[in-house]
Coordinates of C-alpha atoms in Angstrom, one line a residue:
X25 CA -30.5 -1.7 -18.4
X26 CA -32.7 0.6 -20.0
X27 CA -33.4 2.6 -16.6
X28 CA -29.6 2.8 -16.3
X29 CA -29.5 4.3 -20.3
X30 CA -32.1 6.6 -20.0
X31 CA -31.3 7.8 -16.2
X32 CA -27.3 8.2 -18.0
X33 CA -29.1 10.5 -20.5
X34 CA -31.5 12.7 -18.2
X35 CA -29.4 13.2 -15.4
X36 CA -26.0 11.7 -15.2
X37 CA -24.7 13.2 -18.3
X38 CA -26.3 16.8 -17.4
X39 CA -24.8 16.4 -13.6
X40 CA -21.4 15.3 -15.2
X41 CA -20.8 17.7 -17.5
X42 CA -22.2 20.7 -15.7
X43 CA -20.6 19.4 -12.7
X44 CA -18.2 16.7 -12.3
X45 CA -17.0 16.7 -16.2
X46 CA -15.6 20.0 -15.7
X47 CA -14.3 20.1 -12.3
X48 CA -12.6 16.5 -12.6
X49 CA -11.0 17.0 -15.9
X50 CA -9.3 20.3 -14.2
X51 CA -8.1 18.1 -11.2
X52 CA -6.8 15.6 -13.8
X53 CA -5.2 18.2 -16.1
X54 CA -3.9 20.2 -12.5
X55 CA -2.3 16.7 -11.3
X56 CA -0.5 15.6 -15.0
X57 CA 1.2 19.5 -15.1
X58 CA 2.1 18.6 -11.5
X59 CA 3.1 15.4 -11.9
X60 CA 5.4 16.8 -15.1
X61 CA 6.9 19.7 -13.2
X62 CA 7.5 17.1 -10.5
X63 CA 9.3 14.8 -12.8
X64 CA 11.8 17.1 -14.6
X65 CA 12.6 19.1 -11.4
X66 CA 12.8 17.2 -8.3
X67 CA 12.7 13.2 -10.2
X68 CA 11.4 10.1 -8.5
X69 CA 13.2 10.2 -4.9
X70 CA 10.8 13.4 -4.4
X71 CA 7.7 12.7 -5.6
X72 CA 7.8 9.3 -2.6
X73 CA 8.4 11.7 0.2
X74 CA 5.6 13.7 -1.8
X75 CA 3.6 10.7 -2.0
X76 CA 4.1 10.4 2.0
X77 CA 3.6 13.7 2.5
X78 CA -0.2 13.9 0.8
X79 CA -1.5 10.5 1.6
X80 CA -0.9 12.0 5.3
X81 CA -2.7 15.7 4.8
X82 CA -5.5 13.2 3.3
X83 CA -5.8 11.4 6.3
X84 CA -5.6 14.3 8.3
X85 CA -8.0 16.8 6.8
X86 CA -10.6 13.7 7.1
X87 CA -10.1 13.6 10.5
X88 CA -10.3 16.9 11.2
X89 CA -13.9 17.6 10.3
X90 CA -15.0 14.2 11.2
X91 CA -16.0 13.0 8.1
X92 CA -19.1 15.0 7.9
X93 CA -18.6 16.1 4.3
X94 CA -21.0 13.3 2.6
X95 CA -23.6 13.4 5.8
X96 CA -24.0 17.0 5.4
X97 CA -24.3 17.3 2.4
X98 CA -27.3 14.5 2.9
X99 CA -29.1 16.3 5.3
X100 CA -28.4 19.6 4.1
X101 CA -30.5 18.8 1.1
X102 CA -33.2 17.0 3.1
X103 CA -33.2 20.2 5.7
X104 CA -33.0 22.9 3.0
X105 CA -36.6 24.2 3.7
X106 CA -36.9 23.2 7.5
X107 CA -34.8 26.1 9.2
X108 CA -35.4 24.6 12.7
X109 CA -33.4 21.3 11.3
X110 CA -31.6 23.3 9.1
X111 CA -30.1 25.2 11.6
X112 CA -29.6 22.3 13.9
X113 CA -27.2 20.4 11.2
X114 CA -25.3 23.3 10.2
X115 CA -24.8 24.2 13.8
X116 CA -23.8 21.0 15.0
X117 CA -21.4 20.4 12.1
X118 CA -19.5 24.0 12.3
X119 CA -18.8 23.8 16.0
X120 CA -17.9 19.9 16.6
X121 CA -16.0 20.3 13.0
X122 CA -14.3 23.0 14.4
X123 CA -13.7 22.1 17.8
X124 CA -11.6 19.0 16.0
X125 CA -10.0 20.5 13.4
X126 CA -8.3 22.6 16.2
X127 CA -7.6 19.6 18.4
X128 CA -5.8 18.1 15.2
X129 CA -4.2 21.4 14.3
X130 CA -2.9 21.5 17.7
X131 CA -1.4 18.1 18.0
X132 CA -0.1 18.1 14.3
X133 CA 1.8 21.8 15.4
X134 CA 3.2 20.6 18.6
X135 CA 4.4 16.8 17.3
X136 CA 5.5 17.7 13.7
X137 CA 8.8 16.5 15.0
X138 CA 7.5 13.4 15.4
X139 CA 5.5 13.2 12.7
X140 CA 8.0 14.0 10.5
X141 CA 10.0 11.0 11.6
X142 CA 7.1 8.9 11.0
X143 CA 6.3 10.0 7.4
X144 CA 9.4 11.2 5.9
X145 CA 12.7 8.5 5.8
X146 CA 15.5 9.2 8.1
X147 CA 17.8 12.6 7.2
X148 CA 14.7 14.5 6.1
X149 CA 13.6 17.4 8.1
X150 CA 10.5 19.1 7.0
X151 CA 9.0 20.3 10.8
X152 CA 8.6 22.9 9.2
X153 CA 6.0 21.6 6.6
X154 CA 3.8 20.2 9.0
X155 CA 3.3 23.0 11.0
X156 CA 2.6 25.1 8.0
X157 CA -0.1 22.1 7.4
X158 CA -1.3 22.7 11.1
X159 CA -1.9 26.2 10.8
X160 CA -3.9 26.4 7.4
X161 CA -5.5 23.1 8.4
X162 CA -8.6 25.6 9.6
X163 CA -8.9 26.6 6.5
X164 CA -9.5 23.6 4.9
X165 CA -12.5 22.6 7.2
X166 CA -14.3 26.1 6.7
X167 CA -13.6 25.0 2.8
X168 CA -15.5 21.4 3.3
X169 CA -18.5 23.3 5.5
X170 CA -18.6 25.5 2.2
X171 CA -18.9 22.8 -0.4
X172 CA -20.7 20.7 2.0
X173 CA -23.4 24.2 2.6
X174 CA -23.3 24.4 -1.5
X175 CA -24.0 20.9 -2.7
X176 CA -26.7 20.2 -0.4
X177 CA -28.7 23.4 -1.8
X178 CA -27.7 21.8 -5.2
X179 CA -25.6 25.4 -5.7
X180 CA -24.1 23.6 -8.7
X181 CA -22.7 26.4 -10.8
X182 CA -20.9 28.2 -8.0
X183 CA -19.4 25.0 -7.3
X184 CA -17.8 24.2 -10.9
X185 CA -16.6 28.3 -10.6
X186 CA -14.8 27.5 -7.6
X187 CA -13.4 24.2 -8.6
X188 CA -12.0 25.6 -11.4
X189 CA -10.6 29.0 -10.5
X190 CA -9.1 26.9 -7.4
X191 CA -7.5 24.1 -9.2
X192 CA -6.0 26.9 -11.5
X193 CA -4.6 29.2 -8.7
X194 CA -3.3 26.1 -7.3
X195 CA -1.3 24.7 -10.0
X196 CA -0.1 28.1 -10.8
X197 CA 1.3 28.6 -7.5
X198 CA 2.5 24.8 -7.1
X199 CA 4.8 25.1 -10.3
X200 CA 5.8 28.5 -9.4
X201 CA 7.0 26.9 -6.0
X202 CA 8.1 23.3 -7.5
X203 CA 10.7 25.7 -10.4
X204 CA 12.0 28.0 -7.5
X205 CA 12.2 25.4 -4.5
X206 CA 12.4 22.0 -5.7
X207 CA 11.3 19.9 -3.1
X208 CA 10.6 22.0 -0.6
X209 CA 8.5 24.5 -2.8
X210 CA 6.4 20.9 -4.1
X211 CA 5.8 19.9 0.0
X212 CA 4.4 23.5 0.4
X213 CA 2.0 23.5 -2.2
X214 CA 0.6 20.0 -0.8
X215 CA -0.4 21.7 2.2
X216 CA -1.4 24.9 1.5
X217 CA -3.3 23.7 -1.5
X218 CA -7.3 24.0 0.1
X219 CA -6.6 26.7 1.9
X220 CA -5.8 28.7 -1.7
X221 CA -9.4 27.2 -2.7
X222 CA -11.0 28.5 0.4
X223 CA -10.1 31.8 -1.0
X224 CA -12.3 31.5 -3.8
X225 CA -14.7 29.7 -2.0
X226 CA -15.4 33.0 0.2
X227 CA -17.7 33.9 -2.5
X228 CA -19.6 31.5 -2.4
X229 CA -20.0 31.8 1.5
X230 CA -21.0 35.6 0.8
X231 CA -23.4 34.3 -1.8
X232 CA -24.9 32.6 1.0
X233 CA -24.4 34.7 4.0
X234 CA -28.3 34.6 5.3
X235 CA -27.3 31.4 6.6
X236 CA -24.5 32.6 9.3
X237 CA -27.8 33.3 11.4
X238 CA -28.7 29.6 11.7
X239 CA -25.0 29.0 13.3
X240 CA -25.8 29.0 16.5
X241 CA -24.3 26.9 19.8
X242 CA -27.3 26.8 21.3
X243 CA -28.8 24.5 18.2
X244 CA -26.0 22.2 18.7
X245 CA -28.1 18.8 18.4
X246 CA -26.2 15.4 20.0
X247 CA -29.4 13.8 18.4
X248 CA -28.2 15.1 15.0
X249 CA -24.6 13.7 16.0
X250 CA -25.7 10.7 16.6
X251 CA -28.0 10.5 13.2
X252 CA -24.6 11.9 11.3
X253 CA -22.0 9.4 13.0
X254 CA -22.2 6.5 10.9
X255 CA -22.2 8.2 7.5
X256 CA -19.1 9.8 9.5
X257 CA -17.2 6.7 11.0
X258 CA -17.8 5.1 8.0
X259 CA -16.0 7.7 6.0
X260 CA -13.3 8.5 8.5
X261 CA -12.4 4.4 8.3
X262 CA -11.4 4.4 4.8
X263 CA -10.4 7.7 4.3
X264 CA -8.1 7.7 7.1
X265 CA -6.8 4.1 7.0
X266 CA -6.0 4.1 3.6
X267 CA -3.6 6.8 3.0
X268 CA -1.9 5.6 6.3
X269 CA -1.5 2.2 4.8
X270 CA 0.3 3.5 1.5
X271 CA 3.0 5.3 3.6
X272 CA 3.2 2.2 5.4
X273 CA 4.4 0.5 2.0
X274 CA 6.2 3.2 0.4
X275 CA 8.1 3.9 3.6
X276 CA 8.7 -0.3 3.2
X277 CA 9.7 0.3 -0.2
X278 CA 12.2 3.4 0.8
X279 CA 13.8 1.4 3.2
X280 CA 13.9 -2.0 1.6
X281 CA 14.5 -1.1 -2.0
X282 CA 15.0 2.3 -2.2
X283 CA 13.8 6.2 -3.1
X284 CA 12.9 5.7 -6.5
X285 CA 11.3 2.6 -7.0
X286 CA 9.1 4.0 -4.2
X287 CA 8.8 6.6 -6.6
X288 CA 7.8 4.7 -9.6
X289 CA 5.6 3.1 -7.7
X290 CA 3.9 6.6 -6.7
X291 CA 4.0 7.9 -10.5
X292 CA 1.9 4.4 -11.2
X293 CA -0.8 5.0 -8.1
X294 CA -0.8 8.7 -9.9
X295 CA -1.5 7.6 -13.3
X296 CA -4.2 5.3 -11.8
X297 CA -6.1 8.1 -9.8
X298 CA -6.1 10.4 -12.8
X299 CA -8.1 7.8 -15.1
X300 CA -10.3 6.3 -12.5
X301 CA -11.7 9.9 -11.7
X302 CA -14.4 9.9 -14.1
X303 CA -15.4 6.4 -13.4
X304 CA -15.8 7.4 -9.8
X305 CA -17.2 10.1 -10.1
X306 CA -20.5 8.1 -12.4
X307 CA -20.4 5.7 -9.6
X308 CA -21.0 8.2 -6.9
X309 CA -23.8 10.6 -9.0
X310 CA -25.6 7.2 -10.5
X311 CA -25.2 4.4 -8.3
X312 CA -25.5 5.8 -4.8
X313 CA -28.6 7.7 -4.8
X314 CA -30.3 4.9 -7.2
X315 CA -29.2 2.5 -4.2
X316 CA -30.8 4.7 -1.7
X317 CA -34.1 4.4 -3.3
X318 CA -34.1 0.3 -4.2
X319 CA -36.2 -1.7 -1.5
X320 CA -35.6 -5.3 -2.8
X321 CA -33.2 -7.6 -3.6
X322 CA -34.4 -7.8 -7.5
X323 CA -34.1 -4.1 -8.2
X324 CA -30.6 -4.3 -6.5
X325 CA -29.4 -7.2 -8.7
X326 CA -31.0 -5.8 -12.0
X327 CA -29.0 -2.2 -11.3
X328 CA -25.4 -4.3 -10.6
X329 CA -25.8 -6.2 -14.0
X330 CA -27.4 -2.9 -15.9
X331 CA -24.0 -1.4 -15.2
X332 CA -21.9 -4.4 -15.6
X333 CA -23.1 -4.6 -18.9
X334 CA -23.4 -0.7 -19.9
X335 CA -20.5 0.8 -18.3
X336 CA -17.8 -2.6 -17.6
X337 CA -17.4 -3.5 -20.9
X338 CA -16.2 0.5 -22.1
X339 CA -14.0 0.9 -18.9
X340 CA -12.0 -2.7 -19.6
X341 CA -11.7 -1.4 -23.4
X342 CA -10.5 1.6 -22.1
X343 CA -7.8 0.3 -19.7
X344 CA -6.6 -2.1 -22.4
X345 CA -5.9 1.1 -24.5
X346 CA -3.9 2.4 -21.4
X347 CA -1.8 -0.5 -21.4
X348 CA -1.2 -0.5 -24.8
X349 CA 0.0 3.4 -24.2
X350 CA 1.7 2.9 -21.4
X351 CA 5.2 3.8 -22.7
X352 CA 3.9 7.1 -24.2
X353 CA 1.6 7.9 -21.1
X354 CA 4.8 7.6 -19.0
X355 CA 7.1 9.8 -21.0
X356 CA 4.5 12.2 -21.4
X357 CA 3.7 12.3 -17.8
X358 CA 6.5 12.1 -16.4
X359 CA 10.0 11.9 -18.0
X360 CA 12.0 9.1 -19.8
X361 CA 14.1 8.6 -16.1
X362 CA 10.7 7.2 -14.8
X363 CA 10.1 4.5 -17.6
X364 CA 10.6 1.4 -15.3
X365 CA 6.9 2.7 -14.4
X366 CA 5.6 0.9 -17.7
X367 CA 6.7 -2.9 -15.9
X368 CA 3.7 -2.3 -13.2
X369 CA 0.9 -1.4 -15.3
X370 CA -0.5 -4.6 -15.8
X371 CA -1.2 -5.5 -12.6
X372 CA -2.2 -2.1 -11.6
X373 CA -4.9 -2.3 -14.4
X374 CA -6.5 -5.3 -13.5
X375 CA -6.5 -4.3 -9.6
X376 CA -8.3 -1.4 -10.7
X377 CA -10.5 -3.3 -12.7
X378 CA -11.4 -5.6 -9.8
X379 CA -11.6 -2.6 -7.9
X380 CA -14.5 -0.7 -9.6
X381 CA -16.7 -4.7 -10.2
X382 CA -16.1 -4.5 -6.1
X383 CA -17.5 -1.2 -4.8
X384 CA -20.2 -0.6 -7.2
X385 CA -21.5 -3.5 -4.9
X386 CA -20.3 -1.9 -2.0
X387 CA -21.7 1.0 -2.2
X388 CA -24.6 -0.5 -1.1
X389 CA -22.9 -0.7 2.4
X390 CA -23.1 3.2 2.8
X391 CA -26.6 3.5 0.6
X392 CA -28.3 1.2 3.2
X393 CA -25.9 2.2 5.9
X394 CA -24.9 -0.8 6.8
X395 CA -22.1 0.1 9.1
X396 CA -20.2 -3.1 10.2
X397 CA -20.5 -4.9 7.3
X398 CA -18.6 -1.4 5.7
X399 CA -16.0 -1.3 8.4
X400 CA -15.1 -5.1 8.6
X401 CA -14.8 -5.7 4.9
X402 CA -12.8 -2.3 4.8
X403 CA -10.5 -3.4 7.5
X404 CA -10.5 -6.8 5.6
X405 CA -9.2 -5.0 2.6
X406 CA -6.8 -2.9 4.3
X407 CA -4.9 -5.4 6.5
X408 CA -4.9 -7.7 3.5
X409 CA -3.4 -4.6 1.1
X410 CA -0.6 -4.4 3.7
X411 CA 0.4 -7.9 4.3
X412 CA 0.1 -9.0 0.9
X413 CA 2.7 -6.2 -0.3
X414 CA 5.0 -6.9 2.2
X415 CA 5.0 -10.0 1.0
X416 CA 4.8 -9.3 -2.7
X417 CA 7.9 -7.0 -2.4
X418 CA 9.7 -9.4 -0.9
X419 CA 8.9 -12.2 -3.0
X420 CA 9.6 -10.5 -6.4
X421 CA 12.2 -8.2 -4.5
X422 CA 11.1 -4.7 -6.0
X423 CA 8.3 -2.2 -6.2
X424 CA 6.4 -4.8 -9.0
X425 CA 5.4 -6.5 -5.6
X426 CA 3.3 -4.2 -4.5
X427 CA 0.9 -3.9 -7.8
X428 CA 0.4 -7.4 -7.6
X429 CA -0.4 -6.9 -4.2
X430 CA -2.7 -4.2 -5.6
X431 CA -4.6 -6.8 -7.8
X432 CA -4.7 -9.7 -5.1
X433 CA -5.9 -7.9 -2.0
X434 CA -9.0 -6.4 -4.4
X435 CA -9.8 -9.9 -5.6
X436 CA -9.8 -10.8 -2.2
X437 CA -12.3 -8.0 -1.2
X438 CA -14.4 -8.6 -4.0
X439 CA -14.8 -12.2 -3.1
X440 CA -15.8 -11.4 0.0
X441 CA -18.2 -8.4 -1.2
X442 CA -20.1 -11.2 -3.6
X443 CA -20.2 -13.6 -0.6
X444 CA -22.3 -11.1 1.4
X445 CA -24.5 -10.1 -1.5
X446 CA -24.3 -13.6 -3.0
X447 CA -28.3 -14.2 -2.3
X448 CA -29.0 -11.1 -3.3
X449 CA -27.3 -11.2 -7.0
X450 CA -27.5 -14.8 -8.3
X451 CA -30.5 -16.2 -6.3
X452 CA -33.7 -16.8 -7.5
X453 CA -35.7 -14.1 -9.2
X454 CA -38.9 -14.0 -7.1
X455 CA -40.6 -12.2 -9.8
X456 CA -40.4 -14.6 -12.2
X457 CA -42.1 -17.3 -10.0

């Protein structure tokens, strides 16, 4: 525990607040004026086909560059001062990221018909959207290849500039589009949103324009490909799979119950991701890299119950408070129109609890790269998510369904997580034989 305290102290804390602190607080302030604008112009029947709309540019965009972000980064940092490597990883990821980002700009362009019908209910036609999305879909990649370029030289201050001027440019331009154009103005901003933040990001590029040199096709390495592919498959699977899955249910919920309970149940997923930010974002600076460096099973099982005990404790406190708020974090989010919202917070809480005891455990799939352990109790969890809301849905007969669903399919998962790791967290300590 006291590793976890003092390594919170030294580094987490400084990483967090130069860093994450800043840049997730102006996503989560950037989503609630969004969410509000939303609310009191377009009400719960647009922010679904919104909900559609961005769980399917999130899927997309991943695809698109392959999932490189994370592996990059990774080897970026472990490159940084081996320009032969160097120029080998950022080569490789440029030209295969940008070979598929066009393939997927080109098929989104040409079959935005058809994806239209497949993400937006029947009698709404917004072609026109996705083709916008297809064509500043380039963007969006160069943006990643930035970050990614950034991070792993540890370029932490230009980062937080760029967050922050981006997710204020953004939101400016996505409430000036959501009071002039309704609907249509709130689907634009979706998809035009990174390529605004690739604007900003140019700087940094310029700030770091000796590198251009190492882009070359000739250091195109399919050794390197093959090093990067499972730290990419592994996040395409989720990434992708995920948001396809919750247009999968909303769609269900659209055509089963109707537009604004899918709505309502798309105001409580946004609620959800706005206070779960910060605890990811701990997860991901602490628990990852420590994970990388642990060689035995002790370590592994002292680190779980070091942050069971240090950070568990605070995060069900602080969920309780949320339920206890829930009628004033609704009407303050959102309007009084969306307060049936306040009926699926229970179950939504304790999912999300569930959720974070599971994949702090997990992320010892992607630390050890453990790649089919990752991708079958991922595809576990998403088939189970699926089924059980259909079911759930139906059972209760409304949206409530679905965050029971929420809280059953992540009890599931985690079940299965602590059968995997079961040796390794309650078996015998051998250090103390």
């Amino acid at each position: 525990m006291k590793k976890l305290i003092d390594y919170i102290n030294s580094k987490v804390l400084v990483k967090v607040t130069s860093l994450q602190t800043t840049s997730v607080l102006t996503r989560i302030i950037a989503g609630l004026l969004t969410s509000k604008a939303i609310a009191v112009f377009i009400g719960p029947v647009g922010l679904a086909l919104i909900g559609n709309l961005q769980n399917f540019v999130s899927s997309f965009q991943t695809i698109s560059i392959f999932g490189f972000y994370n592996g990059t980064v990774k080897y970026i940092s472990e490159f940084k001062d081996n320009v032969a490597e160097l120029s080998k990883t950022i080569s490789t990821v440029f030209y295969v990221g940008f070979v598929s980002t066009i393939v997927v700009s080109l098929f989104c362009y040409f079959n935005a018909g058809l994806i239209n019908d497949l993400i937006f209910p029947v009698y709404n036609d917004y072609t026109y959207i996705i083709q916008v999305f297809a064509i500043v879909l380039p963007f969006y990649a160069l943006n990643m290849l930035s970050f990614s370029i950034m991070n792993g030289f540890s370029k932490y201050k230009i980062l937080i500039i760029i967050n922050i001027i981006g997710q204020i440019l953004s939101v400016s331009i996505a409430l000036l589009l959501i009071y002039q154009k309704k609907i249509d103005g709130a689907l634009v901003s979706v998809v035009i949103a990174e390529a605004i933040i690739f604007l900003i990001t140019l700087v940094g590029i310029i700030n770091r324009r000796s590198l251009v040199s190492l882009i070359q096709v000739n250091h195109v390495s399919l050794n390197f490909l093959k090093k990067i592919s499972s730290y990419s498959l592994m996040a395409l699977f989720s990434a992708v799979f995920l948001p396809l899955i919750a247009i999968a249910i909303r769609s269900y919920i659209i055509d089963n119950i109707g537009y604004k309970d899918a709505g309502f149940w798309e105001a409580m997923t946004r609620i959800s991701k706005y206070y779960l930010m910060l605890v990811s974002s701990l997860i991901t600076l602490y628990i990852l890299p420590r994970f990388s460096e642990i060689d035995d099973d002790n370590e592994f099982k002292k680190e779980i119950f070091s942050f069971y005990k240090t950070v568990i404790p605070t995060l069900a406190i602080g969920l309780f408070i949320i339920y206890l708020l829930r009628q004033f974090i609704v009407v303050s989010v959102f309007t009084v129109e969306f307060e049936p919202v306040e009926d699926l917070f229970l179950w939504q809480l304790l999912g999300d609890f569930v959720k974070i005891l599971s994949i702090v455990i997990a992320y010892q799939f992607l630390a050890k790269k453990m790649f089919w352990h990752y991708i079958l109790t991922e595809a576990f969890l998403i088939v189970t998510l699926y089924i059980t809301s259909i079911y759930f849905i139906d059972l209760f007969d409304g949206v409530k369904g679905a965050v029971v669903a929420h809280f059953v399919s992540y009890v599931m998962y985690y079940g299965i997580i602590l059968l995997i790791f079961g040796s390794s967290l309650f078996g015998v300590d051998t250090e103390k034989k």
